[in-house]
CSV table of C-alpha atoms in Angstrom, one decimal:
chain,number,residue,atom,x,y,z
A,1,MET,CA,-0.2,0.0,0.0
A,2,SER,CA,2.6,2.8,0.4
A,3,THR,CA,3.7,2.6,-3.0
A,4,GLU,CA,0.4,4.2,-4.0
A,5,GLN,CA,0.2,7.3,-4.7
A,6,PRO,CA,-2.6,9.2,-1.9
A,7,LYS,CA,-5.9,9.6,-3.4
A,8,ILE,CA,-5.9,13.2,-2.9
A,9,LEU,CA,-8.2,15.0,-5.6
A,10,ALA,CA,-7.6,18.7,-6.7
A,11,ILE,CA,-10.4,20.4,-8.6
A,12,ILE,CA,-10.0,23.9,-9.8
A,13,GLY,CA,-13.0,25.2,-10.4
A,14,GLN,CA,-16.0,24.9,-7.6
A,15,GLY,CA,-18.6,25.7,-9.5
A,16,TYR,CA,-22.3,23.7,-11.0
A,17,VAL,CA,-19.6,21.1,-12.2
A,18,GLY,CA,-16.7,21.0,-9.7
A,19,LEU,CA,-18.3,21.0,-6.6
A,20,PRO,CA,-20.9,17.9,-7.1
A,21,LEU,CA,-17.3,16.0,-9.0
A,22,ALA,CA,-15.4,16.8,-5.6
A,23,MET,CA,-18.8,15.7,-3.3
A,24,ALA,CA,-18.5,12.4,-5.7
A,25,ALA,CA,-15.0,12.0,-5.3
A,26,VAL,CA,-15.5,12.1,-1.1
A,27,ASP,CA,-18.5,9.7,-1.5
A,28,ALA,CA,-15.7,7.8,-3.1
A,29,GLY,CA,-13.1,7.5,-0.3
A,30,TRP,CA,-11.0,10.8,-2.0
A,31,ALA,CA,-9.8,13.5,-0.2
A,32,VAL,CA,-10.8,16.2,-1.9
A,33,ILE,CA,-9.1,20.2,-2.2
A,34,GLY,CA,-11.5,22.3,-4.1
A,35,VAL,CA,-9.4,25.5,-5.6
A,36,ASP,CA,-11.1,28.9,-6.9
A,37,ASN,CA,-10.1,32.0,-7.3
A,38,LEU,CA,-13.5,33.6,-5.3
A,39,GLU,CA,-12.8,34.5,-1.9
A,40,ALA,CA,-16.9,34.7,-1.4
A,41,LYS,CA,-17.3,31.4,-2.7
A,42,VAL,CA,-14.4,30.2,-1.0
A,43,ALA,CA,-15.7,31.6,2.1
A,44,GLN,CA,-19.3,30.4,1.7
A,45,ILE,CA,-18.3,26.9,0.6
A,46,ASN,CA,-16.1,26.4,3.8
A,47,SER,CA,-18.7,27.9,6.0
A,48,GLY,CA,-20.7,25.3,4.7
A,49,TYR,CA,-23.5,26.8,2.3
A,50,SER,CA,-23.7,25.1,-0.7
A,51,PRO,CA,-23.3,28.1,-3.9
A,52,VAL,CA,-24.9,25.3,-6.6
A,53,GLU,CA,-28.1,23.4,-6.5
A,54,ASP,CA,-27.1,19.8,-7.0
A,55,ILE,CA,-24.9,19.8,-4.0
A,56,SER,CA,-27.0,20.5,-0.3
A,57,ASP,CA,-25.9,22.4,2.5
A,58,ALA,CA,-25.9,18.8,4.4
A,59,GLN,CA,-23.9,17.1,1.8
A,60,LEU,CA,-21.2,19.7,1.8
A,61,GLN,CA,-21.4,20.1,6.2
A,62,ALA,CA,-20.2,16.3,6.4
A,63,ALA,CA,-18.1,16.0,4.0
A,64,ILE,CA,-15.9,19.2,5.6
A,65,THR,CA,-17.1,17.7,9.3
A,66,ARG,CA,-14.9,14.4,8.0
A,67,GLY,CA,-11.9,16.3,7.1
A,68,LEU,CA,-12.3,15.3,3.3
A,69,TYR,CA,-13.1,18.6,1.8
A,70,LYS,CA,-12.2,21.9,1.8
A,71,ALA,CA,-12.0,24.9,-0.9
A,72,THR,CA,-9.3,27.1,-0.8
A,73,THR,CA,-7.8,30.0,-3.1
A,74,ASP,CA,-4.4,28.8,-2.9
A,75,PHE,CA,-2.8,26.8,-6.0
A,76,SER,CA,0.0,25.8,-4.1
A,77,THR,CA,-2.2,23.2,-2.1
A,78,ILE,CA,-2.8,21.3,-5.5
A,79,ALA,CA,1.4,19.8,-5.0
A,80,LEU,CA,-0.5,16.6,-2.7
A,81,ALA,CA,-2.5,15.8,-5.1
A,82,SER,CA,-2.3,12.6,-6.9
A,83,VAL,CA,-4.8,13.4,-9.7
A,84,ILE,CA,-6.0,17.0,-10.3
A,85,THR,CA,-9.3,18.3,-12.8
A,86,ILE,CA,-9.8,21.3,-14.4
A,87,CYS,CA,-13.7,22.1,-14.2
A,88,VAL,CA,-13.4,25.6,-15.2
A,89,PRO,CA,-16.3,27.5,-17.5
A,90,THR,CA,-15.3,27.9,-21.1
A,91,PRO,CA,-17.4,30.9,-22.2
A,92,LEU,CA,-17.7,33.2,-25.1
A,93,ASP,CA,-16.7,36.9,-25.6
A,94,ASP,CA,-17.9,39.8,-27.0
A,95,LYS,CA,-17.3,38.5,-30.4
A,96,ARG,CA,-19.6,35.0,-29.7
A,97,GLU,CA,-15.9,33.3,-29.9
A,98,PRO,CA,-14.8,30.6,-27.7
A,99,ASP,CA,-13.0,32.8,-24.3
A,100,LEU,CA,-10.7,30.3,-22.3
A,101,ALA,CA,-8.8,33.3,-20.5
A,102,LEU,CA,-10.3,31.5,-16.9
A,103,LEU,CA,-9.3,28.0,-18.6
A,104,ARG,CA,-5.4,29.3,-19.4
A,105,ASN,CA,-5.0,31.0,-15.8
A,106,ALA,CA,-6.2,27.6,-13.9
A,107,ALA,CA,-3.3,25.8,-16.1
A,108,THR,CA,-1.0,28.4,-15.3
A,109,GLY,CA,-1.5,28.5,-11.4
A,110,ILE,CA,-1.3,24.6,-11.2
A,111,ALA,CA,1.8,24.3,-13.5
A,112,PRO,CA,4.5,25.4,-10.7
A,113,PHE,CA,3.1,23.3,-8.2
A,114,VAL,CA,1.9,20.2,-9.7
A,115,ALA,CA,3.6,17.0,-8.6
A,116,ASP,CA,5.6,14.4,-10.4
A,117,GLU,CA,3.6,11.8,-11.5
A,118,THR,CA,-0.3,12.9,-11.2
A,119,LEU,CA,-2.9,12.8,-13.6
A,120,VAL,CA,-4.7,16.2,-14.8
A,121,VAL,CA,-7.6,16.0,-16.5
A,122,SER,CA,-9.9,18.5,-18.2
A,123,GLU,CA,-13.2,18.2,-17.5
A,124,SER,CA,-14.1,22.2,-18.9
A,125,THR,CA,-15.8,21.8,-22.6
A,126,SER,CA,-13.5,23.8,-25.1
A,127,TYR,CA,-13.1,22.7,-29.3
A,128,PRO,CA,-10.9,19.6,-29.8
A,129,GLY,CA,-7.0,20.0,-29.1
A,130,THR,CA,-7.4,22.2,-26.4
A,131,LEU,CA,-6.0,19.4,-23.9
A,132,ARG,CA,-2.9,19.0,-26.4
A,133,ASP,CA,-2.8,22.7,-27.4
A,134,ILE,CA,-3.1,24.7,-25.0
A,135,ILE,CA,-3.3,22.7,-21.7
A,136,ILE,CA,-0.4,20.5,-22.2
A,137,PRO,CA,2.0,23.3,-23.3
A,138,ILE,CA,1.4,25.9,-20.7
A,139,ILE,CA,2.0,23.4,-17.7
A,140,ASN,CA,5.1,21.8,-19.3
A,141,SER,CA,6.4,25.4,-19.7
A,142,LEU,CA,6.1,26.1,-15.6
A,143,LYS,CA,5.9,23.0,-14.1
A,144,SER,CA,9.3,22.4,-11.9
A,145,SER,CA,11.7,20.3,-12.9
A,146,LYS,CA,11.4,17.6,-10.3
A,147,SER,CA,8.0,16.8,-12.2
A,148,SER,CA,9.4,15.3,-15.3
A,149,VAL,CA,6.4,12.4,-15.6
A,150,LEU,CA,2.7,13.7,-16.0
A,151,TYR,CA,-0.6,12.2,-17.2
A,152,PHE,CA,-2.7,13.7,-19.0
A,153,ALA,CA,-6.8,13.3,-20.3
A,154,SER,CA,-9.9,14.6,-21.2
A,155,ALA,CA,-13.5,13.2,-19.5
A,156,PRO,CA,-16.1,16.6,-20.9
A,157,GLU,CA,-18.3,17.0,-17.3
A,158,ARG,CA,-22.0,15.4,-18.2
A,159,VAL,CA,-23.7,17.9,-15.3
A,160,ASN,CA,-27.4,18.5,-16.0
A,161,PRO,CA,-28.0,21.2,-13.0
A,162,GLY,CA,-31.2,20.1,-11.1
A,163,ASP,CA,-31.4,16.5,-12.9
A,164,PRO,CA,-32.8,14.2,-9.8
A,165,VAL,CA,-32.2,11.7,-12.2
A,166,TRP,CA,-28.5,11.6,-13.4
A,167,ASN,CA,-25.3,12.5,-11.7
A,168,GLN,CA,-21.8,12.0,-11.2
A,169,LYS,CA,-22.4,8.5,-10.5
A,170,ASN,CA,-24.4,7.4,-13.0
A,171,THR,CA,-23.9,9.4,-16.1
A,172,PRO,CA,-21.1,7.5,-18.3
A,173,ARG,CA,-17.8,9.1,-18.4
A,174,LEU,CA,-15.9,9.4,-21.9
A,175,VAL,CA,-12.7,9.5,-20.6
A,176,GLY,CA,-9.4,10.4,-23.7
A,177,SER,CA,-5.9,10.6,-23.0
A,178,VAL,CA,-2.8,12.0,-25.0
A,179,ASP,CA,-1.1,8.1,-24.3
A,180,ALA,CA,-1.2,5.0,-23.3
A,181,ALA,CA,0.0,5.8,-19.8
A,182,SER,CA,-2.4,8.3,-19.3
A,183,GLN,CA,-5.5,6.3,-20.1
A,184,VAL,CA,-4.0,3.8,-17.0
A,185,LYS,CA,-4.4,6.8,-14.4
A,186,ALA,CA,-7.4,8.4,-16.3
A,187,LEU,CA,-9.5,5.0,-16.1
A,188,ALA,CA,-8.2,3.9,-13.0
A,189,PHE,CA,-9.3,7.5,-11.2
A,190,TYR,CA,-13.1,7.3,-13.0
A,191,GLU,CA,-13.5,4.1,-12.4
A,192,SER,CA,-13.6,5.0,-8.8
A,193,ILE,CA,-16.0,7.3,-8.9
A,194,CYS,CA,-18.6,6.9,-11.9
A,195,ASP,CA,-20.6,3.5,-12.8
A,196,VAL,CA,-19.7,3.6,-16.3
A,197,ILE,CA,-16.8,5.0,-18.2
A,198,ILE,CA,-16.4,5.0,-22.3
A,199,GLU,CA,-12.7,4.9,-23.2
A,200,VAL,CA,-12.1,6.8,-26.4
A,201,SER,CA,-8.7,6.6,-28.5
A,202,SER,CA,-7.8,10.3,-27.8
A,203,PRO,CA,-8.7,13.3,-26.1
A,204,GLU,CA,-9.7,15.1,-29.0
A,205,ILE,CA,-12.3,12.3,-29.9
A,206,ALA,CA,-14.1,13.2,-25.9
A,207,GLU,CA,-13.6,17.2,-26.6
A,208,ALA,CA,-15.6,16.7,-30.1
A,209,ALA,CA,-18.4,14.4,-28.4
A,210,LYS,CA,-18.7,16.8,-26.1
A,211,LEU,CA,-19.3,19.6,-29.0
A,212,LEU,CA,-21.5,17.2,-30.8
A,213,GLU,CA,-23.5,16.5,-28.0
A,214,ASN,CA,-24.7,20.4,-26.9
A,215,THR,CA,-24.9,21.7,-31.2
A,216,PHE,CA,-27.1,18.5,-31.4
A,217,ARG,CA,-29.5,19.8,-28.6
A,218,LEU,CA,-29.1,23.0,-29.9
A,219,ILE,CA,-30.0,22.2,-34.0
A,220,ASN,CA,-33.2,20.3,-32.0
A,221,ILE,CA,-34.8,23.8,-29.9
A,222,ALA,CA,-34.0,25.5,-33.2
A,223,LEU,CA,-35.8,23.3,-35.2
A,224,VAL,CA,-38.8,23.1,-33.3
A,225,ASN,CA,-38.5,27.0,-32.9
A,226,GLU,CA,-38.6,27.6,-36.5
A,227,PHE,CA,-41.7,24.4,-37.2
A,228,THR,CA,-43.8,26.2,-33.9
A,229,GLN,CA,-43.9,29.7,-35.8
A,230,LEU,CA,-45.1,27.4,-39.1
A,231,CYS,CA,-47.7,26.3,-37.4
A,232,SER,CA,-48.6,29.3,-35.6
A,233,SER,CA,-48.7,30.9,-38.5
A,234,ARG,CA,-51.9,28.4,-39.5
A,235,GLY,CA,-53.1,28.5,-36.0
A,236,ILE,CA,-52.2,24.5,-35.4
A,237,ASN,CA,-51.4,24.5,-31.7
A,238,VAL,CA,-47.6,22.8,-31.8
A,239,HIS,CA,-48.0,20.8,-28.6
A,240,GLU,CA,-50.5,18.8,-29.8
A,241,VAL,CA,-48.5,18.3,-32.9
A,242,ILE,CA,-45.6,17.4,-31.3
A,243,ASP,CA,-46.9,15.1,-29.0
A,244,ALA,CA,-48.6,13.1,-31.1
A,245,ALA,CA,-45.3,12.9,-32.7
A,246,SER,CA,-43.8,11.7,-29.5
A,247,SER,CA,-46.2,8.1,-29.8
A,248,LYS,CA,-44.0,7.4,-32.5
A,249,PRO,CA,-42.2,4.2,-30.7
A,250,TYR,CA,-38.1,5.3,-33.1
A,251,GLY,CA,-36.8,7.6,-34.5
A,252,PHE,CA,-37.8,10.7,-32.9
A,253,MET,CA,-36.8,12.4,-29.6
A,254,PRO,CA,-39.6,15.1,-28.6
A,255,PHE,CA,-38.4,18.6,-28.4
A,256,ARG,CA,-40.1,21.7,-26.5
A,257,PRO,CA,-39.9,25.4,-27.8
A,258,GLY,CA,-38.7,28.2,-25.8
A,259,VAL,CA,-37.6,32.1,-25.8
A,260,GLY,CA,-34.6,30.5,-26.8
A,261,VAL,CA,-31.8,28.0,-25.8
A,262,GLY,CA,-31.1,28.2,-21.7
A,263,GLY,CA,-28.5,27.0,-19.1
A,264,HIS,CA,-24.9,27.5,-18.9
A,265,CYS,CA,-23.8,24.8,-22.2
A,266,ILE,CA,-26.4,24.6,-25.0
A,267,PRO,CA,-26.1,28.4,-26.2
A,268,VAL,CA,-22.1,28.3,-24.9
A,269,ASP,CA,-20.5,24.9,-27.0
A,270,PRO,CA,-21.7,24.9,-30.3
A,271,LEU,CA,-20.3,28.1,-30.7
A,272,TYR,CA,-17.5,26.2,-30.5
A,273,LEU,CA,-17.4,24.3,-32.8
A,274,THR,CA,-18.4,26.8,-35.9
A,275,TRP,CA,-15.2,28.9,-34.7
A,276,TRP,CA,-13.0,25.2,-34.6
A,277,ALA,CA,-14.6,24.9,-38.3
A,278,ARG,CA,-13.4,28.6,-39.3
A,279,GLN,CA,-9.9,28.2,-38.3
A,280,ASN,CA,-9.8,24.6,-39.9
A,281,GLY,CA,-11.0,26.4,-43.2
A,282,GLU,CA,-14.7,25.1,-42.7
A,283,ARG,CA,-18.1,26.2,-42.4
A,284,ALA,CA,-20.6,24.8,-40.0
A,285,GLU,CA,-23.2,26.3,-42.0
A,286,PHE,CA,-26.1,24.1,-40.2
A,287,VAL,CA,-24.8,24.8,-36.4
A,288,GLU,CA,-24.7,29.3,-37.7
A,289,ILE,CA,-28.4,28.8,-38.9
A,290,ALA,CA,-29.7,27.2,-35.7
A,291,ASP,CA,-27.8,29.5,-33.4
A,292,SER,CA,-29.5,32.3,-36.0
A,293,ILE,CA,-33.0,30.9,-35.3
A,294,ASN,CA,-32.7,30.1,-32.1
A,295,HIS,CA,-31.2,33.9,-30.9
A,296,ALA,CA,-34.1,35.4,-33.1
A,297,MET,CA,-37.0,33.5,-31.1
A,298,PRO,CA,-37.2,36.0,-28.3
A,299,LYS,CA,-38.1,38.8,-31.2
A,300,TYR,CA,-40.6,36.2,-32.1
A,301,VAL,CA,-41.9,35.5,-28.7
């Protein structure tokens, strides 16, 4: 047992992704260091009051009381960890293009303190190549000379805030690593906290799959928003139409019209895909049209 690394996990970002992951890891026997750059949030969490809907105050207080969880703004504490997960937001900038400032800051913050033989995982949603082309070079350029061997993987978060059924433990998790040794470490970590692990051949596959998942939703929301306007113009009740179509037991999935696209991810992640396509000299025209339809929906409503 003495040759094994301690089960200490550091999570960068203690929001709607990082804090539920922390509690799931505590339940699985990990000691967790939660790092966040917002001092007020860290103080709130350490006082036992959860800032996210999926974690109750009681669950948070139990983890703190057991000595298995603490939040901090101090990046140097991650030197104790054998696994580090990056769970920071990846929003859009004023031009509605990817803003990776928080992700870069997270990589820069942990780099000097990452211990040798540590696994670093990005759970933040971004375009394919982010782990390999941005996170790894930042960490390698700033890490200690003593940290000669590091392991890297991508395992994009799959959090559905407020969902009473699906959570960190029972939602299948994609894991893709930069090499075989990293994959062994990453699979062992996620198998300790998740029921089902889906192994993919590279970080880029995992990153692209996350964008596809949320782009699928954006496009179907746009379809039903456009369809709603067509039905409305002829006095047809779109909800009755959707209910009728939903009676088909295969090949159809019901989406409901709304004021646009809600949530943290669906309005954002597909634009990482359209931006990535443009960087590669391509166009994701279907996605751009869907975004335009949803963007204009408030005017119709």
